[in-house]
Tab-separated table of C-alpha atoms and ligand atoms in Angstrom:
chain	number	residue	atom	x	y	z
G	1	MET	CA	0.282	0.290	0.070
G	2	ASP	CA	1.576	3.604	-1.198
G	3	ASN	CA	1.665	5.898	1.224
G	4	PHE	CA	-1.147	8.757	1.877
G	5	THR	CA	-2.544	11.290	4.321
G	6	PHE	CA	-7.064	11.323	3.767
G	7	TYR	CA	-9.262	13.934	5.078
G	8	SER	CA	-12.820	13.264	4.727
G	9	PRO	CA	-14.487	16.327	7.316
G	10	THR	CA	-17.899	16.159	5.873
G	11	TYR	CA	-21.175	15.628	8.192
G	12	PHE	CA	-23.690	13.161	6.603
G	13	VAL	CA	-27.347	13.227	7.635
G	14	PHE	CA	-28.829	11.114	5.658
G	15	GLY	CA	-32.601	9.315	5.319
G	16	ARG	CA	-36.223	10.332	5.167
G	17	ASP	CA	-36.664	14.523	5.493
G	18	THR	CA	-33.381	15.721	6.416
G	19	GLU	CA	-33.609	17.965	4.295
G	20	ASN	CA	-35.979	19.741	6.570
G	21	GLU	CA	-33.105	20.443	9.153
G	22	ALA	CA	-30.616	22.662	6.246
G	23	GLY	CA	-31.010	25.820	7.778
G	24	THR	CA	-29.798	24.079	11.316
G	25	TYR	CA	-26.709	23.019	9.588
G	26	ILE	CA	-25.551	26.276	7.867
G	27	LYS	CA	-25.941	27.300	11.387
G	28	LYS	CA	-24.198	24.803	12.601
G	29	PHE	CA	-21.162	25.474	9.824
G	30	GLY	CA	-21.187	29.302	10.339
G	31	GLY	CA	-23.355	30.600	7.447
G	32	SER	CA	-25.593	33.098	8.075
G	33	ARG	CA	-26.403	35.099	4.285
G	34	VAL	CA	-27.081	32.470	2.292
G	35	LEU	CA	-26.892	31.144	-2.289
G	36	ILE	CA	-28.619	28.732	-2.576
G	37	HIS	CA	-28.087	27.841	-5.939
G	38	TYR	CA	-30.581	24.610	-8.518
G	39	GLY	CA	-31.281	23.073	-11.622
G	40	GLY	CA	-33.454	23.574	-13.877
G	41	GLY	CA	-36.659	23.021	-11.892
G	42	SER	CA	-36.900	19.293	-11.127
G	43	VAL	CA	-36.308	20.911	-7.533
G	44	LYS	CA	-39.397	23.106	-7.796
G	45	ARG	CA	-41.640	20.649	-9.647
G	46	SER	CA	-41.620	18.320	-6.590
G	47	GLY	CA	-41.711	21.467	-4.093
G	48	LEU	CA	-38.818	20.536	-2.726
G	49	LEU	CA	-37.053	23.815	-2.905
G	50	ASP	CA	-39.604	25.663	-0.615
G	51	ARG	CA	-39.246	22.901	2.198
G	52	VAL	CA	-35.258	23.635	1.676
G	53	LYS	CA	-36.674	28.320	2.043
G	54	LYS	CA	-38.682	27.453	5.009
G	55	SER	CA	-35.996	25.314	6.311
G	56	LEU	CA	-33.932	28.217	5.946
G	57	GLU	CA	-36.739	31.010	7.156
G	58	ASP	CA	-36.827	28.721	10.619
G	59	ALA	CA	-33.240	29.554	11.153
G	60	GLY	CA	-33.575	33.486	10.329
G	61	LEU	CA	-31.452	32.557	7.441
G	62	THR	CA	-31.670	35.162	4.630
G	63	TYR	CA	-30.653	34.231	0.874
G	64	VAL	CA	-30.096	35.012	-2.554
G	65	GLU	CA	-31.395	31.710	-5.155
G	66	LEU	CA	-29.808	31.607	-8.635
G	67	GLY	CA	-30.962	28.107	-10.124
G	68	GLY	CA	-30.958	27.545	-13.772
G	69	VAL	CA	-27.335	25.094	-13.964
G	70	GLN	CA	-27.765	22.293	-17.045
G	71	PRO	CA	-25.703	19.145	-17.019
G	72	ASN	CA	-22.531	19.128	-17.685
G	73	PRO	CA	-22.478	22.602	-15.620
G	74	ARG	CA	-21.738	25.647	-17.905
G	75	SER	CA	-18.455	28.519	-16.747
G	76	GLY	CA	-20.820	31.100	-17.347
G	77	LEU	CA	-23.661	30.139	-14.932
G	78	VAL	CA	-20.190	30.425	-12.552
G	79	TYR	CA	-19.320	33.605	-13.408
G	80	GLU	CA	-23.291	35.318	-12.524
G	81	GLY	CA	-22.591	33.212	-9.134
G	82	ILE	CA	-19.259	35.213	-8.181
G	83	GLU	CA	-21.065	38.303	-9.222
G	84	LEU	CA	-24.216	37.689	-7.017
G	85	CYS	CA	-22.213	35.786	-4.325
G	86	ARG	CA	-19.521	39.070	-4.150
G	87	LYS	CA	-22.648	41.698	-4.775
G	88	GLU	CA	-24.627	40.191	-1.830
G	89	LYS	CA	-21.255	39.470	0.520
G	90	VAL	CA	-22.975	35.721	0.939
G	91	ASP	CA	-21.044	33.709	2.999
G	92	PHE	CA	-22.646	30.135	2.634
G	93	ILE	CA	-23.593	28.170	-0.784
G	94	LEU	CA	-26.275	25.446	-0.208
G	95	ALA	CA	-26.091	23.038	-3.155
G	96	VAL	CA	-29.993	21.741	-3.844
G	97	GLY	CA	-30.044	19.259	-6.621
G	98	GLY	CA	-27.194	17.174	-8.047
G	99	GLY	CA	-23.578	16.627	-9.606
G	100	SER	CA	-23.856	19.547	-12.283
G	101	THR	CA	-25.376	22.169	-9.170
G	102	ILE	CA	-22.621	21.000	-6.964
G	103	ASP	CA	-19.848	21.467	-9.137
G	104	SER	CA	-21.179	24.582	-10.250
G	105	SER	CA	-22.144	25.674	-6.262
G	106	LYS	CA	-17.681	24.615	-5.235
G	107	GLY	CA	-16.956	26.705	-8.924
G	108	ILE	CA	-18.861	29.775	-7.614
G	109	ALA	CA	-17.060	29.047	-4.061
G	110	ALA	CA	-14.010	28.618	-5.190
G	111	GLY	CA	-14.349	31.617	-7.772
G	112	THR	CA	-15.293	33.965	-5.182
G	113	LEU	CA	-12.573	34.439	-3.110
G	114	TYR	CA	-9.819	33.816	-5.809
G	115	ASP	CA	-7.809	37.023	-7.371
G	116	GLY	CA	-8.531	36.664	-11.251
G	117	ASP	CA	-10.944	34.148	-13.530
G	118	PHE	CA	-11.692	31.337	-12.260
G	119	TRP	CA	-11.155	29.342	-15.020
G	120	GLU	CA	-7.945	29.423	-13.794
G	121	LEU	CA	-8.789	26.963	-11.235
G	122	TYR	CA	-10.010	24.176	-13.883
G	123	GLN	CA	-6.932	25.091	-15.827
G	124	THR	CA	-4.492	24.351	-13.154
G	125	GLY	CA	-6.497	21.901	-11.406
G	126	VAL	CA	-6.274	23.301	-7.830
G	127	ALA	CA	-8.748	25.061	-6.145
G	128	PRO	CA	-6.664	27.328	-2.374
G	129	ALA	CA	-9.771	28.529	-1.144
G	130	ALA	CA	-13.272	28.263	-0.961
G	131	LEU	CA	-16.622	29.765	0.921
G	132	PRO	CA	-18.147	27.044	2.386
G	133	ILE	CA	-20.576	24.971	0.720
G	134	GLY	CA	-23.732	22.331	2.031
G	135	THR	CA	-25.065	19.799	-0.460
G	136	ILE	CA	-29.031	18.620	-0.370
G	137	LEU	CA	-28.410	15.489	-3.312
G	138	THR	CA	-31.087	14.572	-5.230
G	139	ILE	CA	-29.149	12.615	-7.697
G	140	ALA	CA	-26.543	9.154	-6.606
G	141	ALA	CA	-24.414	9.396	-9.235
G	142	ALA	CA	-20.802	12.017	-9.549
G	143	GLY	CA	-20.042	11.863	-5.592
G	144	SER	CA	-19.916	14.993	-5.305
G	145	GLU	CA	-21.758	15.367	-2.737
G	146	GLY	CA	-18.652	14.103	-0.678
G	147	SER	CA	-15.709	14.890	-3.177
G	148	GLY	CA	-13.248	18.002	-3.491
G	149	ASP	CA	-13.911	17.809	-7.210
G	150	SER	CA	-15.491	19.659	-9.188
G	151	VAL	CA	-16.165	19.894	-12.746
G	152	VAL	CA	-17.186	22.620	-15.522
G	153	THR	CA	-17.344	22.980	-19.112
G	154	LYS	CA	-16.162	26.373	-20.027
G	155	GLU	CA	-18.502	26.901	-23.186
G	156	GLU	CA	-15.641	28.387	-25.363
G	157	GLY	CA	-14.374	25.558	-27.171
G	158	MET	CA	-16.467	23.259	-25.017
G	159	LEU	CA	-13.721	22.743	-23.134
G	160	LYS	CA	-14.646	19.991	-19.737
G	161	ARG	CA	-12.385	20.411	-17.089
G	162	ALA	CA	-11.691	19.746	-13.080
G	163	THR	CA	-10.180	21.196	-9.825
G	164	HIS	CA	-9.425	19.848	-6.460
G	165	GLY	CA	-8.905	20.837	-3.089
G	166	ASP	CA	-10.082	19.389	0.410
G	167	VAL	CA	-11.590	22.930	0.137
G	168	LEU	CA	-14.403	22.356	-2.363
G	169	ARG	CA	-15.326	19.449	0.225
G	170	PRO	CA	-18.750	19.731	1.211
G	171	LYS	CA	-19.513	21.245	5.137
G	172	PHE	CA	-22.215	18.874	4.989
G	173	SER	CA	-24.095	16.878	3.224
G	174	ILE	CA	-27.906	16.357	3.452
G	175	LEU	CA	-28.918	12.681	1.644
G	176	ASN	CA	-32.603	11.310	1.764
G	177	PRO	CA	-33.012	8.455	-0.918
G	178	ALA	CA	-36.594	9.059	-0.965
G	179	LEU	CA	-35.465	12.707	-3.211
G	180	THR	CA	-34.118	10.214	-6.004
G	181	GLN	CA	-36.970	8.636	-6.895
G	182	THR	CA	-38.408	11.127	-9.117
G	183	LEU	CA	-35.863	10.316	-10.975
G	184	PRO	CA	-36.586	8.943	-14.736
G	185	PRO	CA	-35.194	5.692	-14.966
G	186	TYR	CA	-32.497	6.603	-17.332
G	187	GLN	CA	-30.792	9.357	-15.072
G	188	THR	CA	-31.093	6.418	-12.304
G	189	ALA	CA	-29.433	4.371	-14.862
G	190	TYR	CA	-26.716	7.447	-15.623
G	191	GLY	CA	-25.896	7.281	-12.207
G	192	VAL	CA	-25.041	4.127	-12.035
G	193	THR	CA	-23.044	3.354	-14.473
G	194	ASP	CA	-21.381	6.471	-13.301
G	195	ILE	CA	-20.935	4.771	-9.592
G	196	MET	CA	-19.439	2.365	-11.099
G	197	ALA	CA	-16.880	4.279	-13.421
G	198	HIS	CA	-15.576	5.682	-10.040
G	199	LEU	CA	-15.295	2.441	-8.863
G	200	PHE	CA	-13.414	0.556	-12.138
G	201	GLU	CA	-11.151	3.823	-11.948
G	202	ARG	CA	-10.048	2.788	-8.961
G	203	TYR	CA	-9.531	-0.642	-9.289
G	204	LEU	CA	-7.580	-0.813	-11.999
G	205	THR	CA	-4.180	-0.341	-10.090
G	206	ASN	CA	-0.586	-0.530	-10.424
G	207	THR	CA	-0.027	-0.654	-6.872
G	208	LYS	CA	0.263	-4.211	-5.486
G	209	ASP	CA	-0.692	-6.050	-1.927
G	210	VAL	CA	-4.267	-3.475	-1.384
G	211	GLU	CA	-6.722	-5.863	-0.240
G	212	VAL	CA	-8.729	-4.340	1.872
G	213	THR	CA	-9.559	-0.894	-0.867
G	214	ASP	CA	-9.874	-3.847	-3.316
G	215	ARG	CA	-12.713	-5.346	-0.983
G	216	LEU	CA	-14.142	-2.507	-0.457
G	217	ILE	CA	-14.549	-1.505	-3.806
G	218	GLU	CA	-15.903	-5.419	-4.871
G	219	GLY	CA	-17.855	-4.913	-1.909
G	220	LEU	CA	-19.583	-1.659	-3.817
G	221	LEU	CA	-19.852	-3.244	-7.070
G	222	LEU	CA	-22.130	-6.127	-5.608
G	223	THR	CA	-24.427	-3.554	-4.129
G	224	MET	CA	-24.828	-1.620	-7.444
G	225	ILE	CA	-24.630	-5.261	-9.703
G	226	HIS	CA	-27.735	-5.429	-7.303
G	227	GLU	CA	-29.698	-2.982	-6.430
G	228	ALA	CA	-29.951	-1.099	-9.361
G	229	PRO	CA	-32.136	-3.887	-11.194
G	230	ARG	CA	-34.693	-3.414	-7.586
G	231	VAL	CA	-34.724	0.051	-7.961
G	232	LEU	CA	-35.255	0.245	-12.032
G	233	GLU	CA	-37.944	-2.329	-11.952
G	234	ASN	CA	-39.959	-0.253	-8.898
G	235	PRO	CA	-38.194	3.105	-8.531
G	236	ASP	CA	-40.226	3.882	-5.250
G	237	ASN	CA	-37.634	0.716	-3.781
G	238	TYR	CA	-36.945	3.105	-1.176
G	239	GLU	CA	-34.288	-0.030	0.649
G	240	ALA	CA	-32.517	-0.180	-2.598
G	241	ARG	CA	-31.859	3.514	-3.490
G	242	ALA	CA	-30.272	4.271	-0.027
G	243	ASN	CA	-28.047	1.715	-0.560
G	244	ILE	CA	-27.366	2.878	-4.009
G	245	MET	CA	-26.992	6.980	-2.804
G	246	TRP	CA	-24.896	5.797	-0.528
G	247	ALA	CA	-22.932	3.531	-1.968
G	248	GLY	CA	-22.506	6.788	-4.673
G	249	MET	CA	-20.675	8.355	-2.186
G	250	MET	CA	-17.973	6.010	-0.737
G	251	ALA	CA	-17.490	5.186	-4.098
G	252	HIS	CA	-15.869	9.001	-5.155
G	253	ASN	CA	-15.052	10.610	-1.648
G	254	ASN	CA	-12.008	8.204	-1.796
G	255	SER	CA	-12.075	6.106	1.039
G	256	VAL	CA	-11.887	3.521	-1.468
G	257	GLY	CA	-8.748	4.611	-4.029
G	258	VAL	CA	-6.703	5.858	-1.198
G	259	GLY	CA	-2.521	4.148	-1.225
G	260	ARG	CA	-3.241	3.184	-4.298
G	261	THR	CA	-2.620	4.349	-8.105
G	262	GLN	CA	-5.994	4.918	-10.015
G	263	ASP	CA	-7.007	4.906	-13.459
G	264	TRP	CA	-9.172	7.498	-14.855
G	265	THR	CA	-8.482	7.321	-17.911
G	266	SER	CA	-12.154	6.124	-19.120
G	267	HIS	CA	-13.785	9.310	-17.664
G	268	ASP	CA	-10.961	11.595	-19.498
G	269	ILE	CA	-11.838	10.143	-22.476
G	270	GLU	CA	-15.809	10.583	-21.903
G	271	HIS	CA	-15.837	14.303	-20.686
G	272	GLU	CA	-14.119	15.270	-24.391
G	273	LEU	CA	-17.519	13.588	-25.753
G	274	SER	CA	-20.176	15.229	-22.965
G	275	ALA	CA	-17.905	18.733	-23.531
G	276	LEU	CA	-18.988	18.404	-27.519
G	277	TYR	CA	-22.064	16.131	-27.947
G	278	ASP	CA	-23.530	17.834	-23.973
G	279	CYS	CA	-24.577	13.710	-22.846
G	280	ALA	CA	-25.026	12.603	-19.601
G	281	HIS	CA	-22.085	11.959	-18.160
G	282	GLY	CA	-23.210	8.189	-17.611
G	283	ALA	CA	-24.164	7.959	-21.052
G	284	GLY	CA	-20.912	9.089	-22.589
G	285	LEU	CA	-19.077	6.665	-19.332
G	286	ALA	CA	-21.184	3.387	-21.036
G	287	VAL	CA	-20.100	3.879	-23.848
G	288	VAL	CA	-16.248	4.447	-23.719
G	289	MET	CA	-15.229	2.729	-20.356
G	290	PRO	CA	-15.409	-1.025	-21.509
G	291	ASN	CA	-13.402	-0.560	-24.525
G	292	VAL	CA	-11.300	1.386	-22.836
G	293	MET	CA	-10.477	-2.213	-20.637
G	294	LYS	CA	-10.832	-4.110	-23.765
G	295	TYR	CA	-7.844	-1.681	-24.942
G	296	THR	CA	-5.654	-2.511	-21.784
G	297	TYR	CA	-6.397	-5.728	-20.380
G	298	LYS	CA	-3.623	-7.191	-21.414
G	299	HIS	CA	-1.083	-4.316	-19.236
G	300	ASP	CA	-2.576	-6.596	-16.015
G	301	ILE	CA	-4.327	-10.089	-16.975
G	302	THR	CA	-4.723	-11.293	-13.519
G	303	ARG	CA	-6.764	-7.929	-12.212
G	304	PHE	CA	-9.125	-8.014	-15.236
G	305	ALA	CA	-9.951	-10.917	-13.756
G	306	LYS	CA	-9.902	-10.595	-10.458
G	307	ALA	CA	-12.322	-8.212	-11.193
G	308	ALA	CA	-14.109	-11.401	-13.602
G	309	VAL	CA	-13.948	-13.739	-11.104
G	310	ARG	CA	-14.941	-11.224	-7.545
G	311	ILE	CA	-17.140	-9.028	-9.101
G	312	TRP	CA	-18.580	-10.776	-12.480
G	313	GLY	CA	-18.710	-14.143	-11.307
G	314	CYS	CA	-17.072	-15.556	-13.875
G	315	GLN	CA	-15.228	-19.494	-13.237
G	316	MET	CA	-11.294	-18.803	-13.140
G	317	ASP	CA	-9.705	-20.414	-16.083
G	318	PHE	CA	-6.396	-21.077	-15.174
G	319	ASP	CA	-4.906	-22.743	-18.626
G	320	ASP	CA	-6.500	-18.999	-20.073
G	321	PRO	CA	-7.084	-16.058	-17.485
G	322	GLU	CA	-7.087	-14.038	-20.468
G	323	ARG	CA	-10.870	-15.774	-21.545
G	324	THR	CA	-11.156	-15.472	-17.857
G	325	ALA	CA	-10.398	-11.457	-18.134
G	326	LEU	CA	-13.038	-10.677	-21.163
G	327	GLU	CA	-15.808	-12.742	-20.144
G	328	GLY	CA	-14.805	-10.207	-16.919
G	329	ILE	CA	-15.310	-7.078	-19.157
G	330	ALA	CA	-17.955	-8.685	-21.385
G	331	ARG	CA	-20.465	-9.111	-18.483
G	332	PHE	CA	-19.825	-5.084	-17.229
G	333	ARG	CA	-21.223	-4.460	-21.135
G	334	SER	CA	-24.185	-6.580	-20.869
G	335	PHE	CA	-24.881	-6.010	-17.524
G	336	LEU	CA	-25.028	-1.656	-18.924
G	337	THR	CA	-27.155	-2.586	-22.045
G	338	SER	CA	-29.518	-4.730	-19.681
G	339	ILE	CA	-30.204	-1.345	-17.328
G	340	GLY	CA	-30.774	0.629	-20.547
G	341	MET	CA	-27.202	2.094	-21.355
G	342	PRO	CA	-25.828	3.602	-24.934
G	343	LYS	CA	-22.997	0.889	-27.157
G	344	ASN	CA	-22.045	2.922	-29.417
G	345	PHE	CA	-21.243	6.260	-31.227
G	346	GLU	CA	-23.927	6.341	-32.609
G	347	GLU	CA	-26.507	5.707	-29.863
G	348	LEU	CA	-24.966	8.988	-28.587
G	349	GLY	CA	-25.174	11.090	-31.216
G	350	ALA	CA	-21.014	11.170	-31.681
G	351	ARG	CA	-19.669	11.179	-34.812
G	352	GLU	CA	-16.450	9.373	-36.289
G	353	GLU	CA	-15.376	12.200	-38.125
G	354	ASP	CA	-14.856	13.889	-34.951
G	355	ILE	CA	-12.402	11.762	-33.060
G	356	ALA	CA	-9.080	13.119	-34.282
G	357	ILE	CA	-9.871	16.229	-32.161
G	358	LEU	CA	-11.620	14.485	-29.383
G	359	ALA	CA	-8.654	12.364	-29.101
G	360	ASP	CA	-5.993	15.417	-29.645
G	361	VAL	CA	-8.281	17.523	-26.968
G	362	ALA	CA	-7.930	14.984	-24.403
G	363	CYS	CA	-4.624	15.003	-24.812
G	364	ASN	CA	-3.369	18.309	-25.470
G	365	GLY	CA	-6.319	20.553	-24.615
G	366	ASP	CA	-5.496	22.952	-21.980
G	367	GLY	CA	-1.586	22.367	-21.470
G	368	ARG	CA	-2.683	18.737	-20.624
G	369	PRO	CA	0.976	17.187	-22.028
G	370	GLY	CA	-0.114	14.819	-25.549
G	371	TYR	CA	-1.151	11.674	-23.225
G	372	LEU	CA	-2.807	10.099	-20.481
G	373	GLU	CA	-1.997	8.545	-17.900
G	374	GLY	CA	-3.308	5.823	-15.191
G	375	PHE	CA	-3.529	2.509	-15.237
G	376	THR	CA	-1.613	2.803	-18.565
G	377	LYS	CA	-0.134	5.277	-20.788
G	378	LEU	CA	-2.449	6.286	-23.521
G	379	SER	CA	-0.882	8.957	-26.834
G	380	GLN	CA	-3.146	10.498	-28.679
G	381	LYS	CA	-3.487	7.410	-30.967
G	382	ASP	CA	-4.254	5.065	-28.354
G	383	ILE	CA	-6.933	7.414	-28.062
G	384	GLU	CA	-8.303	7.323	-31.455
G	385	GLU	CA	-8.181	3.679	-31.437
G	386	ILE	CA	-10.437	3.710	-27.906
G	387	TYR	CA	-12.848	6.278	-29.533
G	388	ARG	CA	-13.078	3.563	-33.020
G	389	LEU	CA	-13.826	0.672	-30.434
G	390	CYS	CA	-16.721	2.996	-29.578
G	391	LEU	CA	-18.216	3.166	-33.469
D	401	NZQ	O1	-31.734	20.551	-13.327
D	401	NZQ	P1	-32.909	19.483	-12.584
D	401	NZQ	O2	-34.362	20.534	-13.057
D	401	NZQ	O3	-32.212	19.341	-11.407
D	401	NZQ	O4	-32.487	18.146	-12.918
D	401	NZQ	C1	-31.566	17.201	-13.663
D	401	NZQ	C2	-30.744	16.865	-14.318
D	401	NZQ	O5	-31.701	17.437	-15.550
D	401	NZQ	C3	-32.122	15.939	-12.590
D	401	NZQ	N1	-32.450	15.702	-11.771
D	401	NZQ	C4	-31.561	15.559	-10.638
D	401	NZQ	N2	-32.052	14.431	-9.716
D	401	NZQ	C5	-33.447	14.450	-10.271
D	401	NZQ	C6	-33.270	15.204	-11.376
D	401	NZQ	N3	-34.394	14.870	-12.109
D	401	NZQ	C7	-35.754	14.326	-11.181
D	401	NZQ	N4	-35.736	14.267	-10.363
D	401	NZQ	C8	-34.525	13.850	-9.194
D	401	NZQ	N5	-34.721	14.037	-7.809
D	401	NZQ	O6	-31.006	14.856	-13.811
D	401	NZQ	C9	-30.210	15.333	-14.560
D	401	NZQ	C10	-28.789	15.288	-14.544
D	401	NZQ	O7	-28.082	16.404	-12.934
D	401	NZQ	P2	-26.846	15.886	-13.722
D	401	NZQ	O8	-26.387	17.144	-12.135
D	401	NZQ	O9	-26.365	16.386	-14.765
D	401	NZQ	O10	-26.549	14.765	-12.671
D	401	NZQ	P3	-25.197	14.613	-12.429
D	401	NZQ	O11	-25.326	13.465	-10.567
D	401	NZQ	O12	-24.850	12.892	-13.352
D	401	NZQ	O13	-23.951	15.135	-12.756
D	401	NZQ	C11	-22.862	14.973	-13.940
D	401	NZQ	C12	-21.877	16.367	-13.626
D	401	NZQ	O14	-21.020	16.103	-12.618
D	401	NZQ	C13	-19.689	15.668	-12.955
D	401	NZQ	C14	-19.819	14.851	-14.628
D	401	NZQ	O15	-18.926	14.991	-15.410
D	401	NZQ	C15	-21.646	15.967	-14.590
D	401	NZQ	O16	-21.390	17.445	-15.195
D	401	NZQ	N6	-18.785	14.823	-12.347
D	401	NZQ	C16	-18.248	14.973	-10.743
D	401	NZQ	C17	-17.833	14.632	-10.276
D	401	NZQ	C18	-17.590	15.470	-9.062
D	401	NZQ	N7	-17.771	16.330	-8.886
D	401	NZQ	O17	-16.502	14.151	-8.428
D	401	NZQ	C19	-16.946	13.008	-10.479
D	401	NZQ	C20	-18.061	12.925	-11.431
D	401	NZQ	O18	-16.748	11.762	-12.153
D	401	NZQ	C21	-18.464	13.257	-12.574
D	401	NZQ	O19	-17.581	13.705	-13.811
D	402	ZN	ZN1	-17.977	10.558	-12.974
């Protein structure tokens, strides 16, 4: 196991009706003048926003609002939020929504305290300071409710980039699984795919002897494989949604990723797709990730065979471990298809003629070094080949 430090200061409040305690927790963490940030309208339709406002009013807090976050959140609204926070002297941001709303909130939180163009924080990948934020999560997917990451898309050039920092970890996150019951099935499944991708990006490691995190990741993946079909069959299954929601947080606050190298090339290759075509991140991952696996499995056949046996229930073929490794990847692909995920460029709305530009931006955009490196090192040509496997 590699040396590591791990800091996960978020206070989690989990369960039914917990959104009504938002005001109490903002006060507990020192907020007095709040920006409530939300998306395209689901929180209004469900009545959640009204309940949250009442909770803040009951706690004697003042607030301003900024809605309109789009999936794959854009820099334009982040600039608007920064201006609003400075003008209104906001001292706490409450994100009510999914990963896009939380990431937009983190961009505003960091940008408000940054003396320059906030986009520089997404070019360097480092956020040095931020206003405190809290979240009320409405979709189990990105894991931003527990992570120190934020992903934002710059409209000019449609560049999707991330910034990182423990200062971005929410002070508190309210997780009520019942709030996810209004999700359409495809959004639920995009979320499941993203959670599984966060686990596989960590499973694909070059660090030896990391049994504790291997086993935690395997357990979370088995949970997803068990619970996803149950929740798709019955969207009101609170217990299945609860397991998925907590797995989504565990998958990405890095408790299962410490002490080991990680991959993340599937995410980098996917981000160019959701930037260019504005597809859902989970949909892009469903197309990309099995193909990244097919392209890279020879780097460590034993690890892929282990995943096949322990996660996908394959029989180990001791005479031909490669066959077992490939069977595991095929079962992952079939699982994604079974929950309704797209499998190729056409189903995603992506175009073959864009492959060269996609690979170029993935490798060289915004000062990248000309390759991607995680589980293996991928050149621009490798990435083009991976996009071709997605056709
Ligand atoms: O905008 P509204 O109207 O709220 O609708 C949203 C949106 O259309 C809808 N939705 C959310 N909760 C709902 C609901 N509809 C009905 N009922 C509910 N309870 O779902 C749609 C998708 O929402 P979004 O926030 O975009 O989803 P998600 O949580 O998957 O976030 C995706 C973003 O997170 C980034 C992705 O790249 C993408 O931009 N990621 C962030 C990470 C991080 N910060 O740590 C890591 C991830 O790997 C990921 O890259
Ligand atoms: Zn993701």
